[in-house]
PDB file of C-alpha atoms in Angstrom:
ATOM      1  CA  MET A   7      99.620 116.490  80.411  1.00  0.00           C
ATOM      2  CA  HIS A   8      98.130 119.922  81.106  1.00  0.00           C
ATOM      3  CA  LEU A   9      95.664 119.997  83.999  1.00  0.00           C
ATOM      4  CA  VAL A  10      92.829 122.483  83.678  1.00  0.00           C
ATOM      5  CA  GLU A  11      90.240 123.058  86.366  1.00  0.00           C
ATOM      6  CA  LEU A  12      86.689 122.909  85.007  1.00  0.00           C
ATOM      7  CA  THR A  13      84.857 125.971  86.295  1.00  0.00           C
ATOM      8  CA  ASP A  14      82.036 126.453  83.777  1.00  0.00           C
ATOM      9  CA  ARG A  15      81.244 125.134  80.320  1.00  0.00           C
ATOM     10  CA  SER A  16      81.719 128.357  78.384  1.00  0.00           C
ATOM     11  CA  SER A  17      85.162 129.193  79.767  1.00  0.00           C
ATOM     12  CA  SER A  18      86.391 125.649  79.148  1.00  0.00           C
ATOM     13  CA  ILE A  19      85.262 125.747  75.516  1.00  0.00           C
ATOM     14  CA  LEU A  20      87.008 129.097  75.010  1.00  0.00           C
ATOM     15  CA  MET A  21      90.244 127.699  76.450  1.00  0.00           C
ATOM     16  CA  VAL A  22      90.119 124.691  74.144  1.00  0.00           C
ATOM     17  CA  GLN A  23      89.444 126.881  71.105  1.00  0.00           C
ATOM     18  CA  ARG A  24      92.358 129.161  72.015  1.00  0.00           C
ATOM     19  CA  ALA A  25      94.663 126.180  72.431  1.00  0.00           C
ATOM     20  CA  ARG A  26      93.772 124.789  69.007  1.00  0.00           C
ATOM     21  CA  LYS A  27      94.235 128.185  67.371  1.00  0.00           C
ATOM     22  CA  ASN A  28      97.712 128.598  68.861  1.00  0.00           C
ATOM     23  CA  VAL A  29      98.736 125.002  68.005  1.00  0.00           C
ATOM     24  CA  PHE A  30     100.353 124.478  71.419  1.00  0.00           C
ATOM     25  CA  PRO A  31      98.243 122.938  74.172  1.00  0.00           C
ATOM     26  CA  PHE A  32      97.304 125.413  76.852  1.00  0.00           C
ATOM     27  CA  VAL A  33      98.013 125.228  80.560  1.00  0.00           C
ATOM     28  CA  ASN A  34      95.678 126.121  83.383  1.00  0.00           C
ATOM     29  CA  HIS A  35      95.277 129.330  85.330  1.00  0.00           C
ATOM     30  CA  LEU A  36      98.185 128.329  87.564  1.00  0.00           C
ATOM     31  CA  CYS A  37     100.537 129.351  84.741  1.00  0.00           C
ATOM     32  CA  ARG A  38     100.145 133.082  84.397  1.00  0.00           C
ATOM     33  CA  GLY A  39     101.409 135.554  81.807  1.00  0.00           C
ATOM     34  CA  THR A  40     104.214 134.353  79.572  1.00  0.00           C
ATOM     35  CA  LYS A  41     104.693 131.125  81.514  1.00  0.00           C
ATOM     36  CA  HIS A  42     102.238 129.388  79.201  1.00  0.00           C
ATOM     37  CA  ASN A  43     104.461 130.045  76.188  1.00  0.00           C
ATOM     38  CA  GLN A  44     107.555 129.077  78.132  1.00  0.00           C
ATOM     39  CA  ILE A  45     106.103 125.692  79.039  1.00  0.00           C
ATOM     40  CA  ALA A  46     104.972 125.002  75.478  1.00  0.00           C
ATOM     41  CA  ALA A  47     108.381 125.974  74.100  1.00  0.00           C
ATOM     42  CA  ALA A  48     110.141 123.855  76.715  1.00  0.00           C
ATOM     43  CA  PHE A  49     108.157 120.758  75.723  1.00  0.00           C
ATOM     44  CA  GLU A  50     108.871 121.433  72.047  1.00  0.00           C
ATOM     45  CA  ALA A  51     112.603 121.887  72.633  1.00  0.00           C
ATOM     46  CA  TYR A  52     112.797 118.816  74.858  1.00  0.00           C
ATOM     47  CA  GLY A  53     111.146 116.677  72.216  1.00  0.00           C
ATOM     48  CA  GLN A  54     113.601 117.889  69.576  1.00  0.00           C
ATOM     49  CA  LEU A  55     116.579 116.564  71.520  1.00  0.00           C
ATOM     50  CA  GLY A  56     116.032 113.370  69.533  1.00  0.00           C
ATOM     51  CA  ARG A  57     115.794 110.758  72.266  1.00  0.00           C
ATOM     52  CA  VAL A  58     112.361 111.657  73.638  1.00  0.00           C
ATOM     53  CA  THR A  59     108.921 111.669  72.046  1.00  0.00           C
ATOM     54  CA  ILE A  60     106.506 114.184  73.540  1.00  0.00           C
ATOM     55  CA  HIS A  61     102.743 113.524  73.484  1.00  0.00           C
ATOM     56  CA  HIS A  62     100.780 116.629  74.504  1.00  0.00           C
ATOM     57  CA  SER A  63      97.392 116.207  76.141  1.00  0.00           C
ATOM     58  CA  THR A  64      95.015 118.319  78.210  1.00  0.00           C
ATOM     59  CA  ALA A  65      92.684 117.247  81.012  1.00  0.00           C
ATOM     60  CA  ILE A  66      89.727 119.525  81.744  1.00  0.00           C
ATOM     61  CA  SER A  67      87.865 118.360  84.816  1.00  0.00           C
ATOM     62  CA  ALA A  68      86.741 119.269  88.300  1.00  0.00           C
ATOM     63  CA  LEU A  69      89.483 119.068  90.910  1.00  0.00           C
ATOM     64  CA  SER A  70      87.536 116.398  92.758  1.00  0.00           C
ATOM     65  CA  THR A  71      87.825 113.999  89.788  1.00  0.00           C
ATOM     66  CA  MET A  72      91.047 115.175  88.137  1.00  0.00           C
ATOM     67  CA  HIS A  73      93.038 112.317  89.656  1.00  0.00           C
ATOM     68  CA  GLU A  74      90.790 109.886  87.782  1.00  0.00           C
ATOM     69  CA  ASP A  75      91.747 111.487  84.444  1.00  0.00           C
ATOM     70  CA  ILE A  76      95.443 111.345  85.316  1.00  0.00           C
ATOM     71  CA  CYS A  77      95.309 107.704  86.383  1.00  0.00           C
ATOM     72  CA  HIS A  78      93.192 106.743  83.370  1.00  0.00           C
ATOM     73  CA  VAL A  79      95.723 108.217  80.935  1.00  0.00           C
ATOM     74  CA  ALA A  80      98.599 106.591  82.829  1.00  0.00           C
ATOM     75  CA  GLU A  81      96.922 103.183  82.674  1.00  0.00           C
ATOM     76  CA  ASP A  82      95.812 103.552  79.048  1.00  0.00           C
ATOM     77  CA  ARG A  83      99.324 104.486  77.888  1.00  0.00           C
ATOM     78  CA  ARG A  84     101.059 102.054  80.259  1.00  0.00           C
ATOM     79  CA  VAL A  85     103.020 104.874  81.840  1.00  0.00           C
ATOM     80  CA  GLU A  86     105.835 103.899  84.214  1.00  0.00           C
ATOM     81  CA  MET A  87     105.891 107.140  86.189  1.00  0.00           C
ATOM     82  CA  ILE A  88     103.630 110.135  86.815  1.00  0.00           C
ATOM     83  CA  ILE A  89     105.359 113.383  87.810  1.00  0.00           C
ATOM     84  CA  LEU A  90     103.185 115.854  89.717  1.00  0.00           C
ATOM     85  CA  PRO A  91     103.948 119.457  90.731  1.00  0.00           C
ATOM     86  CA  PHE A  92     104.000 120.095  94.477  1.00  0.00           C
ATOM     87  CA  HIS A  93     101.080 122.273  95.602  1.00  0.00           C
ATOM     88  CA  LYS A  94     103.510 124.986  96.728  1.00  0.00           C
ATOM     89  CA  GLN A  95     105.479 126.885  94.086  1.00  0.00           C
ATOM     90  CA  TRP A  96     108.623 128.939  94.628  1.00  0.00           C
ATOM     91  CA  ARG A  97     108.901 132.360  92.909  1.00  0.00           C
ATOM     92  CA  GLY A  98     112.182 133.239  94.594  1.00  0.00           C
ATOM     93  CA  GLU A  99     113.924 132.779  97.937  1.00  0.00           C
ATOM     94  CA  GLY A 100     112.269 132.947 101.347  1.00  0.00           C
ATOM     95  CA  VAL A 101     108.838 132.195 102.774  1.00  0.00           C
ATOM     96  CA  GLU A 102     107.300 135.283 101.173  1.00  0.00           C
ATOM     97  CA  ALA A 103     108.189 133.960  97.694  1.00  0.00           C
ATOM     98  CA  ILE A 104     106.058 130.808  98.058  1.00  0.00           C
ATOM     99  CA  GLU A 105     102.700 130.552  96.335  1.00  0.00           C
ATOM    100  CA  ASN A 106     100.372 127.975  97.851  1.00  0.00           C
ATOM    101  CA  LEU A 107      98.021 126.685  95.170  1.00  0.00           C
ATOM    102  CA  GLY A 108      95.565 125.527  97.783  1.00  0.00           C
ATOM    103  CA  HIS A 109      94.369 122.432  99.590  1.00  0.00           C
ATOM    104  CA  CYS A 110      92.297 121.253  96.611  1.00  0.00           C
ATOM    105  CA  TRP A 111      95.392 120.860  94.423  1.00  0.00           C
ATOM    106  CA  ARG A 112      97.157 119.096  97.262  1.00  0.00           C
ATOM    107  CA  GLU A 113      94.228 116.664  97.418  1.00  0.00           C
ATOM    108  CA  VAL A 114      94.646 115.980  93.678  1.00  0.00           C
ATOM    109  CA  ASN A 115      98.229 114.888  94.350  1.00  0.00           C
ATOM    110  CA  GLN A 116      97.243 112.791  97.352  1.00  0.00           C
ATOM    111  CA  SER A 117      94.511 111.038  95.354  1.00  0.00           C
ATOM    112  CA  VAL A 118      96.919 110.240  92.520  1.00  0.00           C
ATOM    113  CA  LEU A 119      99.442 108.833  94.998  1.00  0.00           C
ATOM    114  CA  LYS A 120      96.747 106.536  96.393  1.00  0.00           C
ATOM    115  CA  SER A 121      95.249 105.439  93.061  1.00  0.00           C
ATOM    116  CA  ALA A 122      98.029 105.514  90.475  1.00  0.00           C
ATOM    117  CA  PRO A 123      98.727 102.350  88.453  1.00  0.00           C
ATOM    118  CA  CYS A 124     102.445 103.177  88.415  1.00  0.00           C
ATOM    119  CA  SER A 125     105.185 104.972  90.323  1.00  0.00           C
ATOM    120  CA  VAL A 126     104.521 108.619  91.207  1.00  0.00           C
ATOM    121  CA  ALA A 127     106.956 111.492  91.768  1.00  0.00           C
ATOM    122  CA  VAL A 128     106.189 114.881  93.315  1.00  0.00           C
ATOM    123  CA  LEU A 129     108.359 117.734  92.022  1.00  0.00           C
ATOM    124  CA  ILE A 130     109.289 120.572  94.383  1.00  0.00           C
ATOM    125  CA  ASP A 131     110.334 123.107  91.756  1.00  0.00           C
ATOM    126  CA  ARG A 132     112.826 125.767  92.810  1.00  0.00           C
ATOM    127  CA  GLY A 133     114.379 126.214  89.379  1.00  0.00           C
ATOM    128  CA  PHE A 134     118.044 125.469  88.657  1.00  0.00           C
ATOM    129  CA  ASN A 135     119.954 127.760  91.045  1.00  0.00           C
ATOM    130  CA  CYS A 136     120.527 130.297  88.266  1.00  0.00           C
ATOM    131  CA  PRO A 137     120.196 134.089  88.379  1.00  0.00           C
ATOM    132  CA  SER A 138     117.118 135.125  86.422  1.00  0.00           C
ATOM    133  CA  GLU A 139     119.088 136.735  83.584  1.00  0.00           C
ATOM    134  CA  GLN A 140     121.039 133.509  83.061  1.00  0.00           C
ATOM    135  CA  ALA A 141     118.135 131.107  83.523  1.00  0.00           C
ATOM    136  CA  ALA A 142     117.170 130.623  79.876  1.00  0.00           C
ATOM    137  CA  GLU A 143     120.722 129.954  78.715  1.00  0.00           C
ATOM    138  CA  ALA A 144     121.495 127.730  81.695  1.00  0.00           C
ATOM    139  CA  THR A 145     118.364 125.657  81.224  1.00  0.00           C
ATOM    140  CA  THR A 146     119.179 124.803  77.619  1.00  0.00           C
ATOM    141  CA  ARG A 147     122.978 124.489  77.641  1.00  0.00           C
ATOM    142  CA  MET A 148     124.455 123.782  81.046  1.00  0.00           C
ATOM    143  CA  PRO A 149     124.512 120.201  82.381  1.00  0.00           C
ATOM    144  CA  LYS A 150     122.262 119.753  85.393  1.00  0.00           C
ATOM    145  CA  ARG A 151     123.869 118.508  88.588  1.00  0.00           C
ATOM    146  CA  VAL A 152     121.649 115.684  89.840  1.00  0.00           C
ATOM    147  CA  CYS A 153     122.078 114.088  93.260  1.00  0.00           C
ATOM    148  CA  ILE A 154     120.361 110.818  94.214  1.00  0.00           C
ATOM    149  CA  LEU A 155     120.041 110.536  98.006  1.00  0.00           C
ATOM    150  CA  PHE A 156     119.864 106.832  98.823  1.00  0.00           C
ATOM    151  CA  VAL A 157     118.976 105.245 102.155  1.00  0.00           C
ATOM    152  CA  GLY A 158     117.410 102.016 100.909  1.00  0.00           C
ATOM    153  CA  GLY A 159     114.023 100.451 100.321  1.00  0.00           C
ATOM    154  CA  PRO A 160     111.592 100.146  97.381  1.00  0.00           C
ATOM    155  CA  ASP A 161     111.083 103.885  96.788  1.00  0.00           C
ATOM    156  CA  ASP A 162     114.809 104.603  96.861  1.00  0.00           C
ATOM    157  CA  ARG A 163     115.465 101.801  94.387  1.00  0.00           C
ATOM    158  CA  VAL A 164     113.047 103.383  91.906  1.00  0.00           C
ATOM    159  CA  ALA A 165     114.865 106.712  92.418  1.00  0.00           C
ATOM    160  CA  LEU A 166     118.066 104.850  91.634  1.00  0.00           C
ATOM    161  CA  LYS A 167     116.642 103.463  88.386  1.00  0.00           C
ATOM    162  CA  LEU A 168     115.598 106.949  87.324  1.00  0.00           C
ATOM    163  CA  GLY A 169     119.056 108.237  88.206  1.00  0.00           C
ATOM    164  CA  GLY A 170     120.572 105.567  86.003  1.00  0.00           C
ATOM    165  CA  ARG A 171     118.500 106.842  83.079  1.00  0.00           C
ATOM    166  CA  MET A 172     119.628 110.406  83.782  1.00  0.00           C
ATOM    167  CA  ALA A 173     123.261 109.316  83.869  1.00  0.00           C
ATOM    168  CA  GLY A 174     123.044 108.362  80.203  1.00  0.00           C
ATOM    169  CA  GLN A 175     122.143 111.920  79.178  1.00  0.00           C
ATOM    170  CA  GLN A 176     124.783 114.449  78.121  1.00  0.00           C
ATOM    171  CA  LEU A 177     123.076 117.267  79.998  1.00  0.00           C
ATOM    172  CA  ALA A 178     123.133 115.534  83.389  1.00  0.00           C
ATOM    173  CA  HIS A 179     125.963 114.996  85.861  1.00  0.00           C
ATOM    174  CA  VAL A 180     124.727 112.409  88.363  1.00  0.00           C
ATOM    175  CA  THR A 181     126.026 111.889  91.895  1.00  0.00           C
ATOM    176  CA  LEU A 182     124.795 109.136  94.206  1.00  0.00           C
ATOM    177  CA  VAL A 183     125.062 109.803  97.945  1.00  0.00           C
ATOM    178  CA  ARG A 184     124.402 106.666  99.977  1.00  0.00           C
ATOM    179  CA  PHE A 185     123.620 106.946 103.677  1.00  0.00           C
ATOM    180  CA  LEU A 186     124.894 103.801 105.395  1.00  0.00           C
ATOM    181  CA  GLN A 187     122.570 102.000 107.819  1.00  0.00           C
ATOM    182  CA  ARG A 188     123.540 100.061 110.916  1.00  0.00           C
ATOM    183  CA  ASP A 189     120.323  98.049 110.920  1.00  0.00           C
ATOM    184  CA  GLY A 190     117.599  97.062 108.461  1.00  0.00           C
ATOM    185  CA  ASN A 191     115.851  94.105 106.858  1.00  0.00           C
ATOM    186  CA  ARG A 192     118.299  91.594 105.375  1.00  0.00           C
ATOM    187  CA  SER A 193     116.261  90.864 102.228  1.00  0.00           C
ATOM    188  CA  GLU A 194     115.785  94.599 101.607  1.00  0.00           C
ATOM    189  CA  LYS A 195     119.519  95.138 101.951  1.00  0.00           C
ATOM    190  CA  GLU A 196     120.169  92.458  99.343  1.00  0.00           C
ATOM    191  CA  LEU A 197     117.789  94.184  96.934  1.00  0.00           C
ATOM    192  CA  ASP A 198     119.501  97.488  97.679  1.00  0.00           C
ATOM    193  CA  GLU A 199     122.940  96.063  96.895  1.00  0.00           C
ATOM    194  CA  HIS A 200     121.675  94.606  93.613  1.00  0.00           C
ATOM    195  CA  ALA A 201     120.130  97.951  92.620  1.00  0.00           C
ATOM    196  CA  LEU A 202     123.338  99.797  93.516  1.00  0.00           C
ATOM    197  CA  ALA A 203     125.395  97.402  91.411  1.00  0.00           C
ATOM    198  CA  GLU A 204     123.072  97.989  88.435  1.00  0.00           C
ATOM    199  CA  PHE A 205     123.308 101.740  88.913  1.00  0.00           C
ATOM    200  CA  LYS A 206     127.110 101.690  88.893  1.00  0.00           C
ATOM    201  CA  ARG A 207     126.958  99.939  85.511  1.00  0.00           C
ATOM    202  CA  SER A 208     124.801 102.741  84.049  1.00  0.00           C
ATOM    203  CA  ASP A 209     125.796 104.396  80.799  1.00  0.00           C
ATOM    204  CA  GLY A 210     127.638 107.637  81.410  1.00  0.00           C
ATOM    205  CA  SER A 211     129.777 108.721  84.329  1.00  0.00           C
ATOM    206  CA  VAL A 212     128.391 108.775  87.861  1.00  0.00           C
ATOM    207  CA  GLN A 213     129.991 109.858  91.089  1.00  0.00           C
ATOM    208  CA  TYR A 214     129.456 107.638  94.107  1.00  0.00           C
ATOM    209  CA  LYS A 215     129.737 108.740  97.730  1.00  0.00           C
ATOM    210  CA  GLU A 216     129.054 106.908 100.991  1.00  0.00           C
ATOM    211  CA  LYS A 217     128.235 108.709 104.215  1.00  0.00           C
ATOM    212  CA  ALA A 218     128.049 107.173 107.688  1.00  0.00           C
ATOM    213  CA  VAL A 219     126.098 109.787 109.633  1.00  0.00           C
ATOM    214  CA  SER A 220     124.098 109.553 112.842  1.00  0.00           C
ATOM    215  CA  ASN A 221     121.657 112.300 111.816  1.00  0.00           C
ATOM    216  CA  VAL A 222     120.504 112.269 108.198  1.00  0.00           C
ATOM    217  CA  ALA A 223     118.445 115.439 108.695  1.00  0.00           C
ATOM    218  CA  GLU A 224     121.557 117.498 109.398  1.00  0.00           C
ATOM    219  CA  GLU A 225     123.335 116.098 106.342  1.00  0.00           C
ATOM    220  CA  LEU A 226     120.279 116.774 104.154  1.00  0.00           C
ATOM    221  CA  LEU A 227     120.312 120.402 105.246  1.00  0.00           C
ATOM    222  CA  ARG A 228     124.024 120.673 104.526  1.00  0.00           C
ATOM    223  CA  ILE A 229     123.538 119.287 101.012  1.00  0.00           C
ATOM    224  CA  GLY A 230     120.480 121.457 100.385  1.00  0.00           C
ATOM    225  CA  GLU A 231     122.195 124.643 101.526  1.00  0.00           C
ATOM    226  CA  SER A 232     125.446 124.004  99.642  1.00  0.00           C
ATOM    227  CA  ARG A 233     124.241 124.806  96.080  1.00  0.00           C
ATOM    228  CA  GLU A 234     126.310 121.837  94.878  1.00  0.00           C
ATOM    229  CA  TYR A 235     123.338 120.387  92.979  1.00  0.00           C
ATOM    230  CA  ASP A 236     120.452 121.603  90.826  1.00  0.00           C
ATOM    231  CA  ILE A 237     118.037 118.803  91.674  1.00  0.00           C
ATOM    232  CA  LEU A 238     117.857 116.201  94.438  1.00  0.00           C
ATOM    233  CA  VAL A 239     116.083 112.863  93.932  1.00  0.00           C
ATOM    234  CA  VAL A 240     114.831 110.972  96.999  1.00  0.00           C
ATOM    235  CA  GLY A 241     112.485 108.118  97.822  1.00  0.00           C
ATOM    236  CA  LYS A 242     109.397 108.790  99.892  1.00  0.00           C
ATOM    237  CA  GLY A 243     109.720 105.614 101.969  1.00  0.00           C
ATOM    238  CA  HIS A 244     109.902 105.298 105.740  1.00  0.00           C
ATOM    239  CA  LEU A 245     113.330 105.531 107.313  1.00  0.00           C
ATOM    240  CA  PRO A 246     114.779 103.629 110.288  1.00  0.00           C
ATOM    241  CA  SER A 247     114.723 105.489 113.609  1.00  0.00           C
ATOM    242  CA  SER A 248     118.501 105.155 113.854  1.00  0.00           C
ATOM    243  CA  MET A 249     118.843 107.713 111.051  1.00  0.00           C
ATOM    244  CA  GLY A 250     117.263 110.509 113.057  1.00  0.00           C
ATOM    245  CA  LEU A 251     114.235 111.293 110.863  1.00  0.00           C
ATOM    246  CA  THR A 252     111.292 109.183 112.021  1.00  0.00           C
ATOM    247  CA  GLY A 253     108.397 111.231 113.385  1.00  0.00           C
ATOM    248  CA  ASN A 254     109.890 114.587 112.384  1.00  0.00           C
ATOM    249  CA  ASN A 255     108.902 117.072 109.702  1.00  0.00           C
ATOM    250  CA  THR A 256     105.682 115.402 108.579  1.00  0.00           C
ATOM    251  CA  GLU A 257     103.817 118.511 107.448  1.00  0.00           C
ATOM    252  CA  SER A 258     103.242 117.035 103.985  1.00  0.00           C
ATOM    253  CA  GLU A 259     102.625 113.306 104.243  1.00  0.00           C
ATOM    254  CA  GLU A 260     102.915 112.898 100.476  1.00  0.00           C
ATOM    255  CA  LEU A 261     106.608 113.856 100.621  1.00  0.00           C
ATOM    256  CA  GLY A 262     107.856 111.494 103.310  1.00  0.00           C
ATOM    257  CA  ALA A 263     110.455 112.401 105.933  1.00  0.00           C
ATOM    258  CA  MET A 264     113.303 113.443 103.635  1.00  0.00           C
ATOM    259  CA  GLY A 265     111.009 115.270 101.224  1.00  0.00           C
ATOM    260  CA  ASN A 266     109.494 117.308 104.046  1.00  0.00           C
ATOM    261  CA  ILE A 267     112.889 118.560 105.140  1.00  0.00           C
ATOM    262  CA  LEU A 268     113.849 119.453 101.578  1.00  0.00           C
ATOM    263  CA  SER A 269     110.558 121.283 101.002  1.00  0.00           C
ATOM    264  CA  SER A 270     111.020 123.584 104.001  1.00  0.00           C
ATOM    265  CA  ALA A 271     110.871 127.257 103.061  1.00  0.00           C
ATOM    266  CA  ASN A 272     112.797 128.657 106.020  1.00  0.00           C
ATOM    267  CA  LEU A 273     115.844 126.363 106.029  1.00  0.00           C
ATOM    268  CA  GLY A 274     117.742 127.787 103.060  1.00  0.00           C
ATOM    269  CA  ILE A 275     117.258 124.822 100.700  1.00  0.00           C
ATOM    270  CA  PHE A 276     118.157 125.747  97.107  1.00  0.00           C
ATOM    271  CA  PRO A 277     117.870 122.707  94.752  1.00  0.00           C
ATOM    272  CA  SER A 278     114.618 121.446  93.280  1.00  0.00           C
ATOM    273  CA  THR A 279     113.598 118.054  94.688  1.00  0.00           C
ATOM    274  CA  LEU A 280     111.880 115.030  93.157  1.00  0.00           C
ATOM    275  CA  VAL A 281     110.223 112.725  95.711  1.00  0.00           C
ATOM    276  CA  ILE A 282     109.398 109.251  94.353  1.00  0.00           C
ATOM    277  CA  GLN A 283     106.846 106.694  95.514  1.00  0.00           C
ATOM    278  CA  ARG A 284     106.996 103.237  93.959  1.00  0.00           C
ATOM    279  CA  ARG A 285     103.826 101.460  92.975  1.00  0.00           C
ATOM    280  CA  LYS A 286     103.370  98.877  95.687  1.00  0.00           C
ATOM    281  CA  GLU A 287     102.033  96.065  93.483  1.00  0.00           C
ATOM    282  CA  THR A 288     104.587  96.364  90.684  1.00  0.00           C
ATOM    283  CA  ASP A 289     107.439  93.912  90.413  1.00  0.00           C
ATOM    284  CA  GLU A 290     110.615  95.955  90.739  1.00  0.00           C
ATOM    285  CA  ASN A 291     112.264  94.410  87.713  1.00  0.00           C
ATOM    286  CA  GLU A 292     109.468  95.715  85.500  1.00  0.00           C
ATOM    287  CA  CYS A 293     110.269  99.404  86.134  1.00  0.00           C
ATOM    288  CA  THR A 294     111.886 100.540  82.893  1.00  0.00           C
ATOM    289  CA  PHE A 295     110.749 104.179  82.756  1.00  0.00           C
ATOM    290  CA  SER A 296     109.946 103.914  79.066  1.00  0.00           C
ATOM    291  CA  LYS A 297     107.084 106.374  79.452  1.00  0.00           C
ATOM    292  CA  MET A 298     106.257 109.181  81.842  1.00  0.00           C
ATOM    293  CA  THR A 299     103.387 111.640  82.123  1.00  0.00           C
TER     294      THR A 299
END
């Protein structure tokens, strides 16, 4: 779903006409230069893999109401997960390479997280750890190294379900890193164990690691700086104080504690990160990820 900010009637009509003429749906002004064509081609190629059906759509609306369009489409199509781009975009390494799209786009994400009829993920996109000249070939041919960082709780269990889906794909090598807790709610732990057992039965090969660490933040930084993975998947949920994260790094509330650490620009984090929030009212067994937008 391409999000286009409505600025004035004439410009919006021209954008729609241009999109129809070029067949591919257009993207908004956030995608400059050749990036528009790259996104369109990426969707087309992804759909031709054979196991995914792509439905293109475009939302033209004011930023103040854009979340309503997103949630309406998600509800109408019975979407299981919405994936949103983080309001900061990386164009390279270092603080100077970050483009902040502005507070208004951040508010769009926050409104979707509050109103969505399904699970929501925020994507911190740093690319796939490839040199620019190798990026195109790497993106289409090389398996992506995916790491699910699991502490426990409803959001992490949804991340686990998504990881199980990824494990069944030829172009994904999935690793699960579980941080062991000394405390926690007994019923939540039982749900965690059930979800972990389901994940281990996923189609495809998965690597499973357990880590007993006193400070999760330090281990997150080690993993993020190591270049071992192309994308990290984490839950947004609150973490127990015994794991050394509560109350720290809360610059972006929509990312949660772990997501905030992994979104830091000055800590040498290399992988892209997907931060998942589970829909509170949804029964966990109903999350099948049959559709995403």
